[in-house]
Short mmCIF file of C-alpha atoms in Angstrom, two decimals:
data_model
loop_
_atom_site.label_atom_id
_atom_site.label_comp_id
_atom_site.label_asym_id
_atom_site.label_seq_id
_atom_site.Cartn_x
_atom_site.Cartn_y
_atom_site.Cartn_z
CA MET A 24 0.02 0.04 -0.30
CA ASN A 25 1.30 3.04 -1.32
CA ASN A 26 1.75 5.97 1.86
CA THR A 27 2.71 9.11 -0.07
CA LYS A 28 0.28 10.72 -1.14
CA PHE A 29 -0.06 13.61 -3.08
CA THR A 30 -1.35 16.99 -1.02
CA SER A 31 -3.22 18.90 -3.13
CA LYS A 32 -6.30 18.12 -5.51
CA LEU A 33 -4.86 21.40 -7.72
CA GLY A 34 -0.94 18.85 -7.74
CA PHE A 35 -2.55 15.90 -8.51
CA VAL A 36 -4.54 17.37 -11.87
CA LEU A 37 -1.61 19.17 -12.55
CA ALA A 38 1.18 16.54 -12.54
CA SER A 39 -2.05 13.90 -14.33
CA VAL A 40 -2.11 16.68 -17.39
CA GLY A 41 1.52 16.40 -17.05
CA SER A 42 1.53 13.21 -18.29
CA ALA A 43 -1.39 13.27 -19.98
CA VAL A 44 -0.14 15.91 -22.31
CA GLY A 45 2.52 15.30 -24.47
CA MET A 46 4.15 15.12 -28.30
CA GLY A 47 0.96 13.77 -30.14
CA ASN A 48 -0.67 16.90 -28.50
CA ILE A 49 1.87 18.97 -30.29
CA TRP A 50 2.85 17.63 -33.75
CA LEU A 51 -0.43 14.96 -33.43
CA PHE A 52 -3.63 16.59 -32.76
CA PRO A 53 -3.60 20.34 -34.78
CA TYR A 54 -3.10 17.89 -38.31
CA ARG A 55 -5.79 15.82 -37.18
CA VAL A 56 -7.94 18.69 -36.81
CA GLY A 57 -7.98 20.08 -40.12
CA GLN A 58 -7.68 16.85 -41.78
CA TYR A 59 -10.68 15.70 -40.68
CA GLY A 60 -14.09 18.89 -41.41
CA GLY A 61 -11.62 21.30 -39.27
CA ALA A 62 -14.31 23.28 -36.14
CA ALA A 63 -16.58 19.49 -37.05
CA PHE A 64 -14.07 17.17 -36.20
CA LEU A 65 -14.44 18.66 -31.84
CA ILE A 66 -18.17 17.47 -32.53
CA PRO A 67 -16.99 14.07 -31.83
CA TYR A 68 -13.45 14.94 -30.70
CA LEU A 69 -15.35 17.38 -27.53
CA PHE A 70 -17.58 13.60 -26.93
CA PHE A 71 -15.38 10.90 -26.43
CA ILE A 72 -13.02 12.53 -24.38
CA PHE A 73 -16.03 13.80 -22.31
CA ILE A 74 -16.85 9.35 -22.77
CA PHE A 75 -13.27 8.23 -21.67
CA GLY A 76 -12.33 10.98 -19.12
CA LYS A 77 -15.66 10.56 -17.45
CA VAL A 78 -15.33 5.81 -17.39
CA GLY A 79 -12.02 5.32 -18.93
CA LEU A 80 -9.70 8.20 -17.24
CA SER A 81 -11.53 7.85 -13.37
CA GLY A 82 -12.32 3.80 -13.88
CA GLU A 83 -7.72 3.53 -13.52
CA PHE A 84 -7.37 6.38 -10.41
CA ALA A 85 -10.24 4.67 -8.77
CA LEU A 86 -8.64 0.88 -9.60
CA GLY A 87 -5.11 1.68 -8.55
CA ARG A 88 -5.81 3.38 -5.10
CA LEU A 89 -8.25 1.26 -4.57
CA PHE A 90 -5.22 -1.32 -3.74
CA GLY A 91 -2.91 1.42 -3.17
CA THR A 92 -0.56 0.02 -5.53
CA GLY A 93 1.02 -0.13 -8.98
CA PRO A 94 -1.34 -2.16 -12.27
CA ILE A 95 0.54 -6.46 -11.00
CA GLY A 96 -0.42 -5.32 -7.88
CA SER A 97 -4.93 -4.24 -8.04
CA TYR A 98 -5.45 -6.85 -10.94
CA GLU A 99 -4.19 -9.31 -9.23
CA GLN A 100 -6.45 -8.28 -6.60
CA ALA A 101 -9.70 -7.21 -8.68
CA PHE A 102 -8.75 -10.54 -10.14
CA LYS A 103 -8.79 -12.27 -5.93
CA LEU A 104 -11.96 -10.63 -5.42
CA GLY A 105 -13.96 -11.20 -8.00
CA GLY A 106 -13.24 -14.55 -7.11
CA ARG A 107 -10.43 -15.14 -10.98
CA LYS A 108 -7.30 -15.79 -11.14
CA HIS A 109 -3.51 -15.08 -12.73
CA GLY A 110 -5.08 -11.18 -12.25
CA ASP A 111 -0.60 -10.41 -11.90
CA LYS A 112 0.35 -12.32 -15.21
CA ILE A 113 -3.23 -9.74 -17.13
CA GLY A 114 -1.80 -6.71 -14.59
CA THR A 115 2.50 -7.18 -16.98
CA LEU A 116 0.73 -6.16 -20.13
CA PRO A 117 0.27 -2.11 -19.54
CA LEU A 118 4.00 -2.63 -18.12
CA ILE A 119 5.26 -3.59 -20.60
CA GLY A 120 3.49 -1.25 -22.90
CA SER A 121 4.98 1.30 -20.38
CA LEU A 122 8.05 1.04 -21.22
CA GLY A 123 8.20 -0.48 -24.54
CA ILE A 124 6.57 3.89 -24.17
CA ALA A 125 9.41 5.32 -22.13
CA ILE A 126 12.03 3.38 -24.28
CA GLY A 127 10.88 5.33 -27.84
CA TYR A 128 10.25 8.84 -26.15
CA ALA A 129 12.29 9.20 -23.88
CA ILE A 130 14.88 9.65 -27.68
CA ILE A 131 12.00 11.92 -27.95
CA VAL A 132 12.88 14.21 -25.19
CA GLY A 133 17.00 14.36 -25.26
CA TRP A 134 15.89 15.60 -29.10
CA VAL A 135 14.21 18.18 -27.46
CA LEU A 136 17.37 18.90 -24.65
CA PHE A 137 19.83 19.03 -27.74
CA TYR A 138 17.57 21.98 -28.48
CA LEU A 139 16.93 23.64 -25.88
CA VAL A 140 20.71 23.26 -25.73
CA SER A 141 21.49 24.85 -29.23
CA SER A 142 19.33 27.67 -28.01
CA PHE A 143 21.00 28.23 -24.88
CA THR A 144 24.36 28.33 -26.73
CA GLY A 145 22.46 30.00 -30.22
CA THR A 146 22.82 27.74 -32.99
CA LEU A 147 19.62 26.93 -33.02
CA MET A 148 19.04 30.30 -34.04
CA GLN A 149 21.44 30.47 -36.96
CA SER A 150 21.34 26.52 -37.82
CA ASN A 151 18.04 25.97 -40.86
CA PRO A 152 15.10 23.67 -38.38
CA ALA A 153 15.57 20.83 -41.55
CA GLU A 154 19.81 20.07 -41.37
CA LEU A 155 19.95 20.93 -37.57
CA PHE A 156 16.59 17.59 -37.01
CA GLN A 157 18.03 15.47 -39.61
CA GLU A 158 21.85 15.80 -37.61
CA ILE A 159 20.50 14.69 -34.55
CA ALA A 160 18.41 11.93 -35.72
CA LYS A 161 20.85 9.79 -36.87
CA PRO A 162 21.48 5.94 -35.91
CA PHE A 163 24.03 6.96 -31.93
CA SER A 164 23.99 10.17 -32.54
CA SER A 165 21.83 11.60 -29.57
CA ILE A 166 23.48 8.80 -27.07
CA PRO A 167 24.28 12.13 -24.38
CA TRP A 168 20.80 13.58 -25.21
CA HIS A 169 19.40 10.19 -24.46
CA ILE A 170 21.96 9.32 -21.12
CA ILE A 171 20.24 12.78 -20.11
CA VAL A 172 17.04 12.82 -19.54
CA LEU A 173 17.40 9.09 -18.70
CA VAL A 174 19.43 10.14 -15.83
CA ILE A 175 16.99 12.87 -14.56
CA THR A 176 14.13 10.29 -14.92
CA GLY A 177 15.40 7.94 -12.64
CA ILE A 178 16.86 10.79 -10.39
CA ALA A 179 14.12 11.74 -10.04
CA LEU A 180 12.35 8.35 -8.99
CA SER A 181 14.58 7.98 -6.34
CA SER A 182 13.64 11.34 -4.24
CA GLY A 183 11.18 11.23 -3.63
CA ILE A 184 8.47 10.87 -6.89
CA ILE A 185 5.40 12.84 -5.85
CA LYS A 186 5.57 15.52 -4.17
CA GLY A 187 8.80 16.13 -6.26
CA ILE A 188 6.49 16.41 -9.05
CA GLU A 189 3.63 18.40 -7.36
CA LYS A 190 6.40 20.73 -6.76
CA VAL A 191 7.53 21.67 -10.03
CA SER A 192 4.20 20.70 -12.14
CA LYS A 193 2.64 23.33 -10.01
CA ILE A 194 4.99 26.21 -11.19
CA MET A 195 5.71 24.61 -14.88
CA MET A 196 2.13 23.24 -15.81
CA PRO A 197 0.28 26.38 -16.05
CA ALA A 198 3.72 28.04 -17.68
CA PHE A 199 4.33 25.77 -20.35
CA PHE A 200 0.19 27.15 -20.36
CA ILE A 201 1.37 30.36 -20.83
CA LEU A 202 3.84 29.66 -22.84
CA PHE A 203 1.81 28.64 -25.82
CA LEU A 204 -0.46 31.53 -25.25
CA ILE A 205 1.57 33.98 -25.98
CA LEU A 206 3.16 31.90 -29.30
CA ALA A 207 -0.53 31.48 -30.10
CA ILE A 208 -0.52 35.53 -30.38
CA TRP A 209 2.60 35.89 -32.20
CA VAL A 210 2.10 34.14 -34.80
CA ALA A 211 -1.02 35.01 -35.35
CA PHE A 212 -0.01 38.72 -36.81
CA LEU A 213 2.87 36.45 -38.53
CA PRO A 214 2.37 36.62 -43.26
CA GLY A 215 0.06 33.53 -44.43
CA ALA A 216 -1.29 32.94 -41.12
CA LEU A 217 -4.72 33.54 -41.93
CA ALA A 218 -4.28 30.24 -44.55
CA GLY A 219 -4.08 28.35 -41.29
CA TYR A 220 -6.55 29.40 -38.93
CA GLU A 221 -9.26 28.65 -42.44
CA TYR A 222 -7.76 24.86 -41.84
CA LEU A 223 -8.22 24.90 -38.90
CA LEU A 224 -11.03 26.88 -37.58
CA ILE A 225 -13.82 26.92 -40.44
CA PRO A 226 -16.14 24.06 -40.18
CA ARG A 227 -16.42 21.77 -42.01
CA TRP A 228 -19.55 20.06 -41.22
CA GLU A 229 -19.61 17.70 -44.01
CA PHE A 230 -16.70 15.44 -42.53
CA LEU A 231 -19.02 14.51 -39.53
CA LEU A 232 -20.67 11.70 -42.53
CA ASN A 233 -17.43 10.20 -43.00
CA PRO A 234 -16.62 7.62 -40.20
CA MET A 235 -12.94 8.00 -40.23
CA THR A 236 -13.68 11.64 -39.23
CA TRP A 237 -15.13 9.86 -35.86
CA VAL A 238 -13.04 6.99 -35.91
CA MET A 239 -9.45 9.76 -35.28
CA ALA A 240 -12.01 11.35 -33.23
CA MET A 241 -12.15 8.04 -31.36
CA GLY A 242 -8.53 7.38 -31.47
CA GLN A 243 -6.59 11.44 -30.72
CA ALA A 244 -8.95 10.87 -27.46
CA PHE A 245 -8.27 8.21 -26.31
CA PHE A 246 -4.93 8.22 -26.58
CA SER A 247 -4.30 11.42 -25.44
CA LEU A 248 -5.20 11.03 -22.07
CA SER A 249 -3.34 8.07 -21.40
CA ILE A 250 -5.12 5.55 -20.74
CA THR A 251 -3.32 2.85 -20.92
CA GLY A 252 -3.98 0.08 -18.15
CA SER A 253 -0.79 1.82 -16.58
CA GLY A 254 0.08 5.31 -15.21
CA MET A 255 -2.50 6.58 -14.57
CA VAL A 256 -3.59 3.35 -12.40
CA ILE A 257 -0.17 4.42 -10.19
CA TYR A 258 -0.82 8.00 -10.26
CA GLY A 259 -4.59 6.42 -8.83
CA SER A 260 -2.32 5.13 -6.34
CA TYR A 261 -0.70 7.70 -4.48
CA LEU A 262 -4.63 9.18 -4.62
CA SER A 263 -5.48 10.86 -1.68
CA GLU A 264 -9.25 9.35 -0.01
CA LYS A 265 -10.30 12.35 0.13
CA GLU A 266 -10.90 13.27 -4.24
CA ASP A 267 -13.43 12.66 -6.61
CA VAL A 268 -11.68 10.72 -9.18
CA ILE A 269 -14.55 11.58 -12.07
CA LYS A 270 -13.98 15.31 -11.12
CA LEU A 271 -10.80 15.10 -11.47
CA SER A 272 -10.59 12.49 -13.95
CA ASN A 273 -12.77 15.45 -15.54
CA TYR A 274 -10.93 18.50 -15.71
CA THR A 275 -7.83 16.75 -16.76
CA ALA A 276 -9.54 15.59 -19.13
CA LEU A 277 -10.82 19.48 -20.38
CA PHE A 278 -6.78 20.67 -19.98
CA ASP A 279 -5.25 18.24 -21.36
CA THR A 280 -8.08 19.27 -24.38
CA VAL A 281 -7.09 23.28 -24.13
CA ALA A 282 -3.07 21.77 -25.02
CA ALA A 283 -3.64 20.41 -27.38
CA MET A 284 -5.30 23.77 -28.43
CA LEU A 285 -3.03 25.94 -27.36
CA SER A 286 -0.66 23.45 -29.49
CA SER A 287 -2.89 23.77 -32.65
CA PHE A 288 -3.34 28.02 -33.09
CA VAL A 289 0.33 27.37 -32.93
CA ILE A 290 1.79 24.73 -35.29
CA ILE A 291 -1.34 25.10 -37.79
CA PRO A 292 -0.95 29.00 -38.87
CA ALA A 293 2.78 28.50 -38.54
CA ILE A 294 2.26 25.62 -40.77
CA PHE A 295 1.18 27.61 -43.52
CA ALA A 296 3.24 30.59 -43.12
CA PHE A 297 6.18 28.63 -44.07
CA GLY A 298 4.87 26.90 -46.50
CA LEU A 299 5.07 23.01 -44.25
CA ASN A 300 3.43 20.22 -44.46
CA PRO A 301 1.22 20.17 -41.80
CA ALA A 302 1.57 16.20 -41.79
CA ALA A 303 4.85 16.22 -41.66
CA GLY A 304 4.88 14.38 -37.91
CA PRO A 305 6.72 14.59 -35.60
CA SER A 306 9.42 17.02 -36.76
CA LEU A 307 7.24 19.31 -36.90
CA MET A 308 8.17 20.49 -33.15
CA PHE A 309 11.56 20.28 -34.69
CA LYS A 310 11.46 22.48 -37.64
CA THR A 311 8.73 24.91 -37.88
CA MET A 312 9.01 26.19 -33.79
CA PRO A 313 12.95 26.58 -34.67
CA MET A 314 11.67 29.58 -38.11
CA ILE A 315 9.42 30.93 -35.26
CA PHE A 316 11.67 31.72 -33.38
CA GLN A 317 14.14 33.05 -35.01
CA GLN A 318 11.37 34.76 -36.81
CA MET A 319 10.32 36.79 -33.52
CA PRO A 320 11.80 39.34 -31.67
CA LEU A 321 13.26 37.77 -28.24
CA GLY A 322 13.47 34.49 -29.73
CA SER A 323 15.98 33.33 -28.24
CA PHE A 324 14.35 33.09 -25.06
CA PHE A 325 11.26 32.37 -25.81
CA SER A 326 12.82 29.34 -27.34
CA ILE A 327 14.39 28.30 -24.25
CA LEU A 328 10.89 28.63 -22.81
CA PHE A 329 9.56 26.39 -24.75
CA PHE A 330 11.71 23.43 -24.58
CA THR A 331 11.88 23.54 -21.59
CA SER A 332 8.35 23.54 -20.82
CA VAL A 333 8.34 21.01 -22.95
CA LEU A 334 11.99 19.12 -22.02
CA PHE A 335 9.07 19.03 -17.95
CA ALA A 336 6.43 17.36 -20.02
CA GLY A 337 8.99 15.44 -22.05
CA ILE A 338 10.04 14.12 -18.49
CA THR A 339 6.55 13.71 -16.25
CA SER A 340 5.50 11.30 -18.37
CA LEU A 341 9.10 9.57 -18.26
CA ILE A 342 8.70 9.28 -14.48
CA ASN A 343 5.00 8.47 -14.93
CA MET A 344 5.19 5.69 -17.31
CA LEU A 345 8.81 4.11 -15.59
CA GLU A 346 7.52 4.55 -11.67
CA ALA A 347 5.03 2.22 -12.58
CA VAL A 348 7.73 -0.41 -14.04
CA THR A 349 9.94 1.19 -11.21
CA GLU A 350 6.58 0.23 -8.07
CA ALA A 351 6.27 -3.14 -10.51
CA ALA A 352 9.94 -4.23 -9.60
CA THR A 353 10.25 -3.73 -6.32
CA SER A 354 7.52 -4.94 -5.34
CA ARG A 355 7.19 -8.30 -7.33
CA LEU A 356 11.58 -8.86 -8.00
CA LYS A 357 11.71 -7.64 -4.37
CA LEU A 358 14.43 -5.24 -5.74
CA SER A 359 15.70 -1.59 -3.16
CA ARG A 360 13.80 0.74 -4.82
CA THR A 361 17.47 2.40 -6.05
CA VAL A 362 18.32 -1.17 -7.73
CA SER A 363 15.28 -0.99 -10.11
CA ILE A 364 15.39 1.74 -11.15
CA ILE A 365 18.79 1.49 -12.37
CA CYS A 366 17.89 -1.04 -13.66
CA ILE A 367 15.33 0.38 -15.64
CA VAL A 368 16.59 2.99 -17.51
CA ILE A 369 19.82 -0.19 -18.05
CA ILE A 370 17.03 -1.65 -20.02
CA ALA A 371 15.73 1.51 -20.98
CA PHE A 372 18.37 2.75 -22.58
CA ALA A 373 20.41 -0.02 -23.76
CA ILE A 374 16.72 -0.96 -25.83
CA GLY A 375 16.58 2.82 -26.65
CA VAL A 376 20.33 3.44 -27.76
CA PHE A 377 19.13 1.86 -31.07
CA LEU A 378 16.18 3.49 -31.95
CA GLU A 379 17.86 7.13 -32.42
CA TYR A 380 17.69 6.31 -35.38
CA GLU A 381 14.15 7.96 -36.93
CA PRO A 382 12.21 5.98 -38.92
CA TYR A 383 12.87 3.45 -35.78
CA MET A 384 12.47 4.53 -33.41
CA GLY A 385 8.76 5.84 -35.80
CA GLN A 386 8.45 1.91 -36.94
CA TRP A 387 9.38 0.47 -32.97
CA MET A 388 6.75 3.62 -31.81
CA ASP A 389 4.13 1.83 -33.86
CA ILE A 390 4.29 -1.34 -33.15
CA ILE A 391 3.47 -0.40 -29.10
CA THR A 392 1.26 1.94 -29.92
CA ILE A 393 -0.58 -0.15 -32.06
CA TYR A 394 -1.26 -3.31 -30.18
CA ILE A 395 0.84 -3.57 -26.84
CA VAL A 396 -0.66 -0.20 -25.69
CA PRO A 397 -3.99 0.12 -26.51
CA ALA A 398 -4.07 -3.73 -25.88
CA GLY A 399 -2.96 -3.01 -22.28
CA ALA A 400 -5.37 -0.93 -22.65
CA VAL A 401 -8.62 -3.66 -23.20
CA LEU A 402 -7.24 -5.02 -20.95
CA GLY A 403 -7.67 -2.63 -17.76
CA ALA A 404 -11.44 -1.72 -18.50
CA PHE A 405 -11.83 -5.56 -19.03
CA THR A 406 -10.83 -5.47 -15.16
CA ILE A 407 -11.97 -2.66 -13.98
CA TYR A 408 -16.31 -2.81 -15.14
CA TRP A 409 -16.12 -6.54 -15.81
CA ILE A 410 -13.98 -8.17 -13.45
CA LEU A 411 -14.25 -6.42 -9.98
CA PRO A 412 -17.18 -6.12 -8.06
CA LYS A 413 -19.46 -4.25 -9.48
CA LYS A 414 -20.80 -3.02 -5.36
CA LYS A 415 -16.35 -2.48 -4.72
CA LEU A 416 -15.91 -0.83 -8.18
CA MET A 417 -18.55 1.39 -7.31
CA ASP A 418 -17.66 2.05 -3.88
CA ALA A 419 -14.20 2.86 -5.10
CA LEU A 420 -15.69 6.19 -7.86
CA ASN A 421 -17.46 7.38 -5.51
CA LEU A 422 -15.59 7.41 -2.49
CA ALA A 423 -15.38 11.49 -1.57
CA CYS A 424 -18.41 12.06 -4.30
CA VAL A 425 -21.00 15.02 -2.26
CA LYS A 426 -23.39 13.10 -5.02
CA PRO A 427 -22.53 9.50 -6.06
CA HIS A 428 -23.18 7.83 -9.24
CA LYS A 429 -25.96 6.06 -10.39
CA ASP A 430 -25.68 2.53 -11.37
CA SER A 431 -26.04 3.85 -15.37
CA LEU A 432 -22.70 5.00 -15.05
CA TYR A 433 -21.42 1.44 -14.28
CA ILE A 434 -24.30 -0.04 -17.25
CA PHE A 435 -22.43 2.11 -19.71
CA ALA A 436 -18.93 1.77 -18.50
CA ARG A 437 -18.69 -2.32 -18.88
CA TYR A 438 -21.52 -1.92 -22.31
CA GLY A 439 -20.76 1.53 -24.02
CA TYR A 440 -16.46 2.06 -22.74
CA VAL A 441 -15.02 -0.76 -22.99
CA LEU A 442 -16.59 -2.22 -25.96
CA LEU A 443 -15.31 1.47 -27.38
CA ALA A 444 -12.41 0.22 -25.82
CA ILE A 445 -11.31 -3.53 -27.72
CA THR A 446 -13.38 -1.31 -30.89
CA VAL A 447 -9.86 1.40 -30.73
CA PHE A 448 -7.65 -1.77 -30.22
CA ILE A 449 -9.22 -3.22 -32.99
CA LEU A 450 -8.88 -0.37 -35.86
CA GLY A 451 -6.08 0.64 -34.64
CA ILE A 452 -3.99 -2.81 -35.87
CA LEU A 453 -6.74 -2.75 -39.84
CA LEU A 454 -5.84 0.94 -40.40
CA GLY A 455 -2.14 1.17 -38.93
CA GLY A 456 -3.21 3.72 -36.38
CA ILE A 457 -5.74 5.38 -35.08
CA GLY A 458 -4.23 8.03 -31.62
#
């Protein structure tokens, strides 16, 4: 049972948002909005965000808080209460997904660190962004930055994860939002930015009749909230019994959506202003943003702030992913926390060092996010809403609620949400990824 708890509602929400807000908010959401109907895309997206936040995210928070432990322990105890065995084995797959994402994510965050240092030295302001990115994304070209990121994450994990994340989150996450707002305002005055706003905002209602719009909105919403059956279970295990998990889930979903929208108002207009391809993917952050900073007053200063904020968002996501694995190694293998952290960091680097070439990293992340993570999320949803006894779950969800939720929430989650999670998994395989 975890004794360390978040000390405030705000700290928990900001830490959860820090974990949920990832690179996909920056490079994928803006493109999806423009590609699938502009403002019309927001209708299905917000619909799915509401559903996944209310029953998906809250279910994982509640499961972790109920048992006060990570995925393996939580799944094991849920299965025992449901009169079944092998819950610990079921809980292993979400952990593999968390470790797999962390391996690829550490590479990307290493690139962010490189760009931050380049902002300090002035190299970023004097270089061709595309050429600079090609240099850092070659095989074995990011080893120092890769190591530093994993070491920072390991140190954070070993030095009081909750108190550290909570304190820094209260400063850095608001700074992240404010910075993006400032950038969005500045980008609005770039020549050619208007075409980006048209691409982004003018609703093309006919796209609502296209099933793919709903499929992509569903996938984007699902993955944006980091519903993996693992990381948010861990955060839930550090949550006080005085907090309403459903309300906190709604707050997390809200701020995650605001972050995605702010990213859109920076990225898409800038893409059109500089004549870039909105479907360029992850490299947008490393090619588009430097072009913006090179053109704006105090560009170096804003570049430092931007990449510092993105670095923090990336590190907090890594901490969340690797904490789940660390907890499992500590509780199941009976290793000390320090030894567990060192072993996991070494494993993450030993695999990731061969994936530093962008195409390899992309293929790795495709395998993890198309097959393993969605499968883990489905197992998590099934465990919460089909294995864990109804009364035990509803008591966990309603704990600290001013107005307890009725059985309709449980019925919808059991037959609606779980089916949607399975649908995300199947369509992701058939379509080569939808989130």
